[in-house]
Coordinates of C-alpha atoms in Angstrom, one line a residue:
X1 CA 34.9 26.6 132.9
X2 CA 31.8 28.6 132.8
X3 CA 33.1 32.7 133.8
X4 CA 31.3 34.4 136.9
X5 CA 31.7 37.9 137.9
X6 CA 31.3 39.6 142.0
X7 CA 29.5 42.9 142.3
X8 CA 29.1 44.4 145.8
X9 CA 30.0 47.4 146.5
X10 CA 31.7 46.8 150.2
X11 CA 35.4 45.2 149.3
X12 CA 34.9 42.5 152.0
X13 CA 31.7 41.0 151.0
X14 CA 33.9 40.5 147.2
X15 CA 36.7 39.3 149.0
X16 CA 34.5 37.2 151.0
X17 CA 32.9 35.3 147.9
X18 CA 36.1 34.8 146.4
X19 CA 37.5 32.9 149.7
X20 CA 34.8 31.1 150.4
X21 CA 34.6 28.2 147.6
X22 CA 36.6 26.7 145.4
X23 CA 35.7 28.3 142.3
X24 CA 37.3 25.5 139.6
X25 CA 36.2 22.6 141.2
X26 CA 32.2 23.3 140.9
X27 CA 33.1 24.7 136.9
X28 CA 33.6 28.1 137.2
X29 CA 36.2 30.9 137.0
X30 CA 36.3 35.0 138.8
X31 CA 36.7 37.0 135.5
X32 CA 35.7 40.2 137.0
X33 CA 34.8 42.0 140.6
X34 CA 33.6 45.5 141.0
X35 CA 32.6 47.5 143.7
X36 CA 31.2 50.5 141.3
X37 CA 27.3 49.7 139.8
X38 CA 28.1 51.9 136.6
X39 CA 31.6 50.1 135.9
X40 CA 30.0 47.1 136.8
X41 CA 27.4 47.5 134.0
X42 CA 30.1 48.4 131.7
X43 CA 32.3 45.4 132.6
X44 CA 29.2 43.3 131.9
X45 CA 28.7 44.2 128.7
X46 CA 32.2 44.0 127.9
X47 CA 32.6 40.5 129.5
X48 CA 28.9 39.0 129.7
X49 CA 29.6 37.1 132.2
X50 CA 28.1 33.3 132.8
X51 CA 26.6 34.0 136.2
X52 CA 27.3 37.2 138.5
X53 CA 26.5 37.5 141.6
X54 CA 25.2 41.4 143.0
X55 CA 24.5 43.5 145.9
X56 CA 20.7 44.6 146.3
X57 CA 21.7 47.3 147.6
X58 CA 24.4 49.7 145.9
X59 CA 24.5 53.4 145.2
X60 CA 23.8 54.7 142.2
X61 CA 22.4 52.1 140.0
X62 CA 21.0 49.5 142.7
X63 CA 21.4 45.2 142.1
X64 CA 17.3 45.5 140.7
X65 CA 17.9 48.4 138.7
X66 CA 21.6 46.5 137.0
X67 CA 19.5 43.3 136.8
X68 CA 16.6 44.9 134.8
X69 CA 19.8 47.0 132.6
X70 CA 21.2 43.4 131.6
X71 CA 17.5 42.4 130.6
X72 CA 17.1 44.8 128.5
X73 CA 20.4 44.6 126.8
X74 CA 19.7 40.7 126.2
X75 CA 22.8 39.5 128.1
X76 CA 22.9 35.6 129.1
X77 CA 23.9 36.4 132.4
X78 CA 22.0 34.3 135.0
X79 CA 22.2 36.1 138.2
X80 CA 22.7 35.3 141.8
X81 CA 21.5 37.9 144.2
X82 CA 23.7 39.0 147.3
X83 CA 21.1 40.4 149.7
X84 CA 21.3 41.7 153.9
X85 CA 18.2 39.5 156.1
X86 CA 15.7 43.0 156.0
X87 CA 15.8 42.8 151.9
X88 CA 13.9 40.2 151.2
X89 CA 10.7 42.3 149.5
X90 CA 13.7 43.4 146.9
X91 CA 14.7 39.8 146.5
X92 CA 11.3 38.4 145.6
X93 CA 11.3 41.4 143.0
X94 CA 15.0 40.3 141.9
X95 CA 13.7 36.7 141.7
X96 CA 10.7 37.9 139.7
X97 CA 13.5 39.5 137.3
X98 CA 14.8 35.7 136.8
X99 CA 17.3 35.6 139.5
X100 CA 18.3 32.3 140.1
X101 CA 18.6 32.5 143.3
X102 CA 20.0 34.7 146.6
X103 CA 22.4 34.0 149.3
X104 CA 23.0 36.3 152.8
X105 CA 25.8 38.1 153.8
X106 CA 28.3 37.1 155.5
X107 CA 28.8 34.0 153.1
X108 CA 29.5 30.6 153.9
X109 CA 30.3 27.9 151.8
X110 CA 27.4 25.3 152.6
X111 CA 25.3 28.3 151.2
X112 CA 26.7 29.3 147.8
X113 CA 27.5 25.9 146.5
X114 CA 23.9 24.8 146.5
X115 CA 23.5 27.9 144.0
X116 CA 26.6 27.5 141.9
X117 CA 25.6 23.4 141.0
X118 CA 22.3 24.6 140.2
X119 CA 24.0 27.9 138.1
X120 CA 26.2 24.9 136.3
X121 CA 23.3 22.4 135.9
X122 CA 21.3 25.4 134.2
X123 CA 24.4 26.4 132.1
X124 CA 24.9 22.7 131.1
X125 CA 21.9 22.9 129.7
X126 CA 21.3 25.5 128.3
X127 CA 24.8 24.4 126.1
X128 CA 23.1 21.2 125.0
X129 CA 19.7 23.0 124.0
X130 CA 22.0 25.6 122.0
X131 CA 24.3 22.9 120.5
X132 CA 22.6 22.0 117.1
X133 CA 22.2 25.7 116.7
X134 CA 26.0 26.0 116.6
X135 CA 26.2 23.8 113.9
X136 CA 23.5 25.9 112.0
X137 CA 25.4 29.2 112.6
X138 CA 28.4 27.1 111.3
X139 CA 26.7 26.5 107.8
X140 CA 24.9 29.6 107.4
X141 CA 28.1 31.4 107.5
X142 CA 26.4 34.9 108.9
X143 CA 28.2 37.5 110.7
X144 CA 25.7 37.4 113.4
X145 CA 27.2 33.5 113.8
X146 CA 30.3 34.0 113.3
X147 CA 30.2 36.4 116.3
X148 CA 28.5 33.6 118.3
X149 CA 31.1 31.0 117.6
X150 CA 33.8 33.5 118.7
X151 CA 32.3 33.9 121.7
X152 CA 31.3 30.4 122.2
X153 CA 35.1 29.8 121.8
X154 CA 36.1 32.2 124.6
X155 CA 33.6 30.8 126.6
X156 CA 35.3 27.4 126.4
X157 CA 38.7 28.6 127.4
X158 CA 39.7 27.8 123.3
X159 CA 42.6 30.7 121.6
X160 CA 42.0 30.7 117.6
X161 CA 46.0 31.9 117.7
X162 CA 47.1 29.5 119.9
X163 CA 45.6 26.8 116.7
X164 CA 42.8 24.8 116.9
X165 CA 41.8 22.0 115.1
X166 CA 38.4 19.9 114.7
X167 CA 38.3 16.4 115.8
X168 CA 35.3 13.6 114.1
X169 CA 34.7 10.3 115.7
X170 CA 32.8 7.6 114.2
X171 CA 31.6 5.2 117.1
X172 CA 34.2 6.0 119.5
X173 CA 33.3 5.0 122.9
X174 CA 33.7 7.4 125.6
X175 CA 35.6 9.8 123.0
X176 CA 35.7 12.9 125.7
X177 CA 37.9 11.0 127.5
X178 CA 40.4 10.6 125.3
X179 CA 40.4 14.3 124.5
X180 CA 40.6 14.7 128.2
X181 CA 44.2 16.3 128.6
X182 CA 43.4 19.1 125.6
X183 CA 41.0 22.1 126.2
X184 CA 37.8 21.2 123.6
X185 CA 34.5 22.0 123.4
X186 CA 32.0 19.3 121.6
X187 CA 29.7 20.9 118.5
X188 CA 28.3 17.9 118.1
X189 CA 27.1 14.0 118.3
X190 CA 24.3 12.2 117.2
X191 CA 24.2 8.7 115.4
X192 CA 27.3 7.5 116.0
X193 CA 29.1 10.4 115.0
X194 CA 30.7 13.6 116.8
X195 CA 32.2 16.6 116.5
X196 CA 34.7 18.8 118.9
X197 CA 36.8 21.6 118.6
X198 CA 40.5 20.9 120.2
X199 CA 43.2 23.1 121.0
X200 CA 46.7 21.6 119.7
X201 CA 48.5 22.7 123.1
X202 CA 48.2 19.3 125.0
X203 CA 51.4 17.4 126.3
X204 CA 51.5 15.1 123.3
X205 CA 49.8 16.0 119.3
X206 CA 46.6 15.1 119.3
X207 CA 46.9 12.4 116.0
X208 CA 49.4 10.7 118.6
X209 CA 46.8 11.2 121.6
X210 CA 44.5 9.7 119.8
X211 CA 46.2 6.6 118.2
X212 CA 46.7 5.0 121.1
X213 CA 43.1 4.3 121.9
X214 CA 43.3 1.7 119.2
X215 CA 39.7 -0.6 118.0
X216 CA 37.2 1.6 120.2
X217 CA 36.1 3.5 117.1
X218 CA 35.4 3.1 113.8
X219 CA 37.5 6.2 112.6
X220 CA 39.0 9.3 113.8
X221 CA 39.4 12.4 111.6
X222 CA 41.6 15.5 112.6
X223 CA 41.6 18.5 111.0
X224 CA 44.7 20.5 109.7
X225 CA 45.7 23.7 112.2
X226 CA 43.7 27.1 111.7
X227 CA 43.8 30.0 113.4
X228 CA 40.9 31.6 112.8
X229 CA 37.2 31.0 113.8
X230 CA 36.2 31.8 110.1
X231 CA 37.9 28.6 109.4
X232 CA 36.0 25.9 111.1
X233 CA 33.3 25.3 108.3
X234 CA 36.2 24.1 106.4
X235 CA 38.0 22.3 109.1
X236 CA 34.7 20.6 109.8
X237 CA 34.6 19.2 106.3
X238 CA 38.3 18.3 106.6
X239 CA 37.8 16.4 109.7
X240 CA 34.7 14.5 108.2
X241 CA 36.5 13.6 105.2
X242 CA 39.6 11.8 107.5
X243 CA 37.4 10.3 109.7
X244 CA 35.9 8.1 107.0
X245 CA 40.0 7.0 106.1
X246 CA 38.7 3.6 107.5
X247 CA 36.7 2.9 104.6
X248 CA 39.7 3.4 102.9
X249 CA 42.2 1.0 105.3
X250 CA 39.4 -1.5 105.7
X251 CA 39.8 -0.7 109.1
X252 CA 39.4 1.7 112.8
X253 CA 41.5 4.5 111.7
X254 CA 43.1 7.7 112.5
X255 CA 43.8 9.9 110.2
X256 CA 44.7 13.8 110.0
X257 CA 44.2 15.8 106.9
X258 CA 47.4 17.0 105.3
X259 CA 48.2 17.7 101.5
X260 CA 46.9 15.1 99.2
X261 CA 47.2 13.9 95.5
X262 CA 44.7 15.4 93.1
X263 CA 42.8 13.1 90.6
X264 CA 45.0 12.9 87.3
X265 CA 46.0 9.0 87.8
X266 CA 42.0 8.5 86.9
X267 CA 41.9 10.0 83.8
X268 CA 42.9 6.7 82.0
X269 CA 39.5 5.3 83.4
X270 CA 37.0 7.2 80.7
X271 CA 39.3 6.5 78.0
X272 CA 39.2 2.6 78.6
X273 CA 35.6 2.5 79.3
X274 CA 34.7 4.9 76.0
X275 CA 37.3 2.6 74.1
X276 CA 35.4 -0.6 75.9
X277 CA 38.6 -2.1 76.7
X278 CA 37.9 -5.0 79.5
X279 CA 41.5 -5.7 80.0
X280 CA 42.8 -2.2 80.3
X281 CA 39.6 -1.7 83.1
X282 CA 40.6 -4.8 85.0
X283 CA 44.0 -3.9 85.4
X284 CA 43.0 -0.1 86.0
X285 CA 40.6 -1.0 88.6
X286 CA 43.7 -3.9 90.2
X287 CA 45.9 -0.6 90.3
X288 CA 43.8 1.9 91.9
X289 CA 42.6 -1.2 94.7
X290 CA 46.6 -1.5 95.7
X291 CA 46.7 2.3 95.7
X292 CA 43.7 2.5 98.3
X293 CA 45.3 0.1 100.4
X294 CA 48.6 2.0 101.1
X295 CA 46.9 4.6 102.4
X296 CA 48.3 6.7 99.0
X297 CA 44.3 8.0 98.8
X298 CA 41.6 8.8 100.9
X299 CA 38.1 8.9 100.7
X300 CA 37.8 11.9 98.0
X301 CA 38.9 9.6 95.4
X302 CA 37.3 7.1 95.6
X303 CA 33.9 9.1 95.7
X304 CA 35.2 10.5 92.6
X305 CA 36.0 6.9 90.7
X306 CA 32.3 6.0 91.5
X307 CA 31.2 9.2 90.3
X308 CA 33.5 8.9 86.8
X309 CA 32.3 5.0 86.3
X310 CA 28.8 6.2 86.6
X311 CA 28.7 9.8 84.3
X312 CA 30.7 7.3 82.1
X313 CA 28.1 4.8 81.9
X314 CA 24.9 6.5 81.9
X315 CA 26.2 9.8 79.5
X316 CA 27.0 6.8 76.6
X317 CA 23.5 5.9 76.9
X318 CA 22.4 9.2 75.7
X319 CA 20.4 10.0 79.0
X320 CA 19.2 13.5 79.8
X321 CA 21.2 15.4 82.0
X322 CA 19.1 15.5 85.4
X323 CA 19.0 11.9 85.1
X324 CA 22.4 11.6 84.7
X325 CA 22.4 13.8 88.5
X326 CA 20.2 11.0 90.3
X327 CA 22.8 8.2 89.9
X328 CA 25.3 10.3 91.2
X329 CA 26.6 10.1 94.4
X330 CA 26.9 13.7 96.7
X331 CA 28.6 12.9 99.8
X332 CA 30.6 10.5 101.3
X333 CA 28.0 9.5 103.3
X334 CA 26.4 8.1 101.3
X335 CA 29.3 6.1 99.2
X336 CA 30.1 4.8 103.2
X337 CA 25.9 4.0 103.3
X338 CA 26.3 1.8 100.1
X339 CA 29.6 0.3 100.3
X340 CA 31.6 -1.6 103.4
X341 CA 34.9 -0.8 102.0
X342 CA 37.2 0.5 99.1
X343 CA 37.6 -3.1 97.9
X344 CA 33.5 -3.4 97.6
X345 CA 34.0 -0.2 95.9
X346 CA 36.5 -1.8 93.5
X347 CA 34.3 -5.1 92.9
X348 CA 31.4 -3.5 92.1
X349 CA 32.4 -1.0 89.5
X350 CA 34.1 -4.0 87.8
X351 CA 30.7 -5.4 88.0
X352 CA 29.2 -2.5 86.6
X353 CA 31.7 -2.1 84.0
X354 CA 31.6 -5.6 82.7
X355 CA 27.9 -5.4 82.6
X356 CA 28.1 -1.9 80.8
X357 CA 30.7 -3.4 78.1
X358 CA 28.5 -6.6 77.2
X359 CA 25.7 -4.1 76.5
X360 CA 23.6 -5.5 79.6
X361 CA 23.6 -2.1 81.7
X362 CA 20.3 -0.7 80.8
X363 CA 17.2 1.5 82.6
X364 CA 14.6 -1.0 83.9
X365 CA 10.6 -0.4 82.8
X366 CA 9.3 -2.1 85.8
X367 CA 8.8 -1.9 88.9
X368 CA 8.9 -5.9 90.9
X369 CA 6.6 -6.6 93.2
X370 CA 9.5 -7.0 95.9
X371 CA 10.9 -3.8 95.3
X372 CA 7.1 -2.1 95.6
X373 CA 7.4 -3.8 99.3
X374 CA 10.6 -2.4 100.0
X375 CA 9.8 1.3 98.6
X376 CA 6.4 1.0 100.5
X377 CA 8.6 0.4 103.7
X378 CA 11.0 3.1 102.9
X379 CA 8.0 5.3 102.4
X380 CA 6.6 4.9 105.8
X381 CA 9.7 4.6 108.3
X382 CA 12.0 7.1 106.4
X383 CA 12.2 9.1 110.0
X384 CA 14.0 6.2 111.4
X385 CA 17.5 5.0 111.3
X386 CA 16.8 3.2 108.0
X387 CA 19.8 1.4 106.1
X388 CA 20.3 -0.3 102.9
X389 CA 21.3 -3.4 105.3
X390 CA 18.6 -2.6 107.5
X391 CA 16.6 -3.5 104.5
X392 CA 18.3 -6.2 103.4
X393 CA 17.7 -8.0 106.9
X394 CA 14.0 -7.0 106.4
X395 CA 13.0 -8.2 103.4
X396 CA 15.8 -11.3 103.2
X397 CA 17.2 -9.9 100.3
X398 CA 21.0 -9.1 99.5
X399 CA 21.8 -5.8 100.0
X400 CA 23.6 -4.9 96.6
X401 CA 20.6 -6.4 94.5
X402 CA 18.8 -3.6 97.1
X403 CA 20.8 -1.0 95.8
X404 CA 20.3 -1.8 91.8
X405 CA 16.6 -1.9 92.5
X406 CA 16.6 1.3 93.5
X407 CA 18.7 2.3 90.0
X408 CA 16.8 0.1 88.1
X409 CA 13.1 1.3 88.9
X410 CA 13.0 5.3 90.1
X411 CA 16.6 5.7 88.6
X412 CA 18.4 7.1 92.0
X413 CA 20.7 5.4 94.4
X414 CA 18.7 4.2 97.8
X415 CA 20.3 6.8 99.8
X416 CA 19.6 9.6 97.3
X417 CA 15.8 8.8 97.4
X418 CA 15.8 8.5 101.0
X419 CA 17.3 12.2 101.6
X420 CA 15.0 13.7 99.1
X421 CA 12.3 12.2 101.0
X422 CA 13.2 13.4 104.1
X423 CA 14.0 16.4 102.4
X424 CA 10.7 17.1 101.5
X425 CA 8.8 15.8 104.9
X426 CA 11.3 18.4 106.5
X427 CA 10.2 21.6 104.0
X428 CA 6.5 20.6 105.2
X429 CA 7.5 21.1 109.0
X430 CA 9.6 24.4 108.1
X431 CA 6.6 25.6 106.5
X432 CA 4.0 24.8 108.9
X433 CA 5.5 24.5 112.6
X434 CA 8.0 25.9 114.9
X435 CA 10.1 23.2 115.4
X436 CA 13.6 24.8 116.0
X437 CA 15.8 24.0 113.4
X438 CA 17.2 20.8 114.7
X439 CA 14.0 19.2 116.3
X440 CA 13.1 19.1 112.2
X441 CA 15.9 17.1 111.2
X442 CA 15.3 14.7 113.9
X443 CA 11.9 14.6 113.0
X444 CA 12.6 13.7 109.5
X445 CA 15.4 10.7 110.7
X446 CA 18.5 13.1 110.9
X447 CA 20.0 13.2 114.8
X448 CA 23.2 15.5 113.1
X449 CA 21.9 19.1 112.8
X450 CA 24.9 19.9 110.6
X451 CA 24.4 17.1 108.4
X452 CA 20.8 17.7 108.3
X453 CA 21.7 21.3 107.1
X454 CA 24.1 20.2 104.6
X455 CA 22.1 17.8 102.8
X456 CA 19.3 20.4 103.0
X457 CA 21.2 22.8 101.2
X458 CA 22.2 20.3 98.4
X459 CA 19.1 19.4 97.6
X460 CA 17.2 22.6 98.0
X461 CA 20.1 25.2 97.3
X462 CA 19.0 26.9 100.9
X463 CA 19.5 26.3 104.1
X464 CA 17.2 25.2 106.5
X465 CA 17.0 28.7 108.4
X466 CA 16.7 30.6 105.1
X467 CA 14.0 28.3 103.3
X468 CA 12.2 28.7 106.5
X469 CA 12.4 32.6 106.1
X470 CA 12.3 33.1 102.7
X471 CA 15.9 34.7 102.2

């Protein structure tokens, strides 16, 4: 519900827009009347209203003069103006203000709903337009955001101490409507993927909500309960990480973070690769396969196995240290981007570790000429949804043997290169245009502001908005 607020100073004319239409069903909700201009201007600051509708003509501080007052103070307000048939000079210099529009007295339905569907079209977009920069305030972490997101919050009906929690899909079709009976407010969505804020107060839990809309997405992630808007960065991450459960299970998912096992049932792994003990991996690698599939870890741990193979591998080969940091992976994105599953996980560091122990794990020198076709191609469409099997359906090639080019030739994972080249395309346009914040990640091939940002900030060790301003 988007909030509206009545000022006229006759009580009848209030009462009158109150009666006249129903409020709820065209989106919005009466948080205020007044009758007094100066209180009115006070209420507005305190409640900065959506839309508000105001008298012309009031003593004291008239409707042009409280108009050109909320200007000044940079309120969001769009305004409605309430005007008698001999006004109409000050409604041209109300609607030359920005008023949206104006509506005579008495009021009739037929004449304010007209106004309040083009108030909520306005709104509606204004949301959308503002949505990436949520997601941006959400990563910078600023005061000045955190105050946004707050009010953002109120503005979508959502109570911090009632407890919230934020909800990921992954290819979920129609996924508003299954949050339908919950009050939520969406942060994000692009490529598959988005993100909402839910308020745990609907007539059934939301992980049991959700469950029942079984093999219409890929995976579901819910966050634990917080309380506090401060929280969300971390609920975000929370939520990501359960959504990708489904790599995990090998299949659609829903999953909410709760407590989890740390990593101490992988120390064994270095030792048996250090010790070169094929036997000892094999069965390692059978254990911690039957592990992923009851569900016993999630997605963290296996990002971390692949990481431990890999320092394992290329530390024994004596290789500087910021080469060592290109093989490694940095999200799970990208372990999702190279593998379909936890068993292809599993395979492929057996793989990698047999090839390591018979001594045939080693930097290539040159570059093929198929690979020099595939990086050329990489190099021109990297602002479009470009995969690993995208490429593998290109150039009739298997999509592993893909991947270990990539190693093998400019000694970084496919996904790695691709983000630092985007990465760097994106640093031109923050330089040298300006693109809002998002419009450069989309540019570059990345539809998810907040991803966008994240991987920004890993890369560079900025974000976006302060690489772009120097702080």
């Amino acid at each position: 519900m988007y909030r509206a607020m009545i000022v006229d100073d006759e009580q009848w004319v209030v009462k009158n827009l109150l009666d006249s239409v129903d409020w709820a069903r065209y989106g919005f909700t009466v948080v205020g009347t007044e009758t007094q201009s100066p209180k009115a201007l006070q209420l507005m600051q305190e409640l900065n209203p959506d839309v508000a509708f105001v008298d012309i003509r009031m003593p004291e501080i008239s409707g042009l003069e409280l108009i050109k007052k909320c200007n000044e103070m940079q309120l969001d307000t769009l305004f409605i103006v309430v005007s008698g048939f001999a006004e109409f000079s000050y409604v041209q210099k109300c609607m030359n203000l920005g008023a949206l529009g104006y509506c005579l007295k008495p009021i009739e339905e037929e004449e304010i709903v007209p106004l309040l569907k083009k108030a909520k079209d306005k709104l509606d977009d204004r949301l959308a337009k503002d949505t990436p920069s949520v997601m941006e305030w959400i990563m910078d972490d600023k005061q000045e955001g955190r105050e946004r997101i707050a009010k953002l919050l109120v503005n979508a009906g959502l109570e911090p101490a009632g407890g919230l929690r934020v909800v990921v899909s992954l290819d979920a079709e129609q996924f508003g409507a299954m949050l339908k009976p919950y009050c939520f407010l969406r942060l994000s969505s692009g490529n598959g993927k988005s993100v909402y804020i839910a308020q745990e107060s609907g007539p059934t839990p939301l992980l049991q909500q959700l469950a029942q809309y079984g093999g219409t997405y890929r995976g579901i992630g819910i966050s634990g309960l917080f309380h506090e808007p401060a929280a969300i960065r971390d609920a975000i991450e929370d939520a990501e990480m359960a959504a990708f459960q489904y790599f995990i299970a090998g299949k659609p998912t829903v999953y909410q973070s709760g407590a989890s096992k740390g990593f101490a049932d992988f120390k064994q792994l270095s030792s048996a690769l250090q010790k070169h003990d094929m036997s000892e991996l094999t069965a390692l690698y059978d254990q911690y396969l039957e592990w992923f599939r009851t569900g016993a870890y999630q997605i963290k741990h296996a990002f971390f196995l692949y990481n431990t193979v890999m320092t394992t591998i290329i530390q024994s080969q004596n290789s500087e240290s910021d080469k060592l940091s290109k093989y490694l992976l940095v999200d799970y994105e990208r372990l999702i981007e190279r593998y379909q599953d936890a068993a292809e996980l599993i395979q492929d560091l057996k793989r990698m570790s047999g090839a390591y122990l018979g001594g045939m794990y080693r930097e290539g020198q040159f570059r093929s000429d198929s690979f020099v076709a595939v990086i050329d191609y990489v190099n021109s469409h990297y602002h479009q949804n470009i995969s690993l099997q995208m490429l593998a359906d290109e150039f009739y090639m298997n999509r592993n043997y893909i991947s270990q080019l990539f190693i093998k030739h400019v000694s970084q994972s496919f996904t790695d290169y691709l983000a630092e080249l985007r990465v760097r395309h994106a640093c031109e346009l923050l330089k040298n245009s300006n693109l809002p914040i998002h419009r450069v990640g989309e540019r570059v091939g990345y539809q998810d502001a907040y991803y966008f940002s994240k991987i920004f900030k890993k890369i560079i060790g900025k974000t976006p908005r302060e690489y772009r301003t120097g702080a």
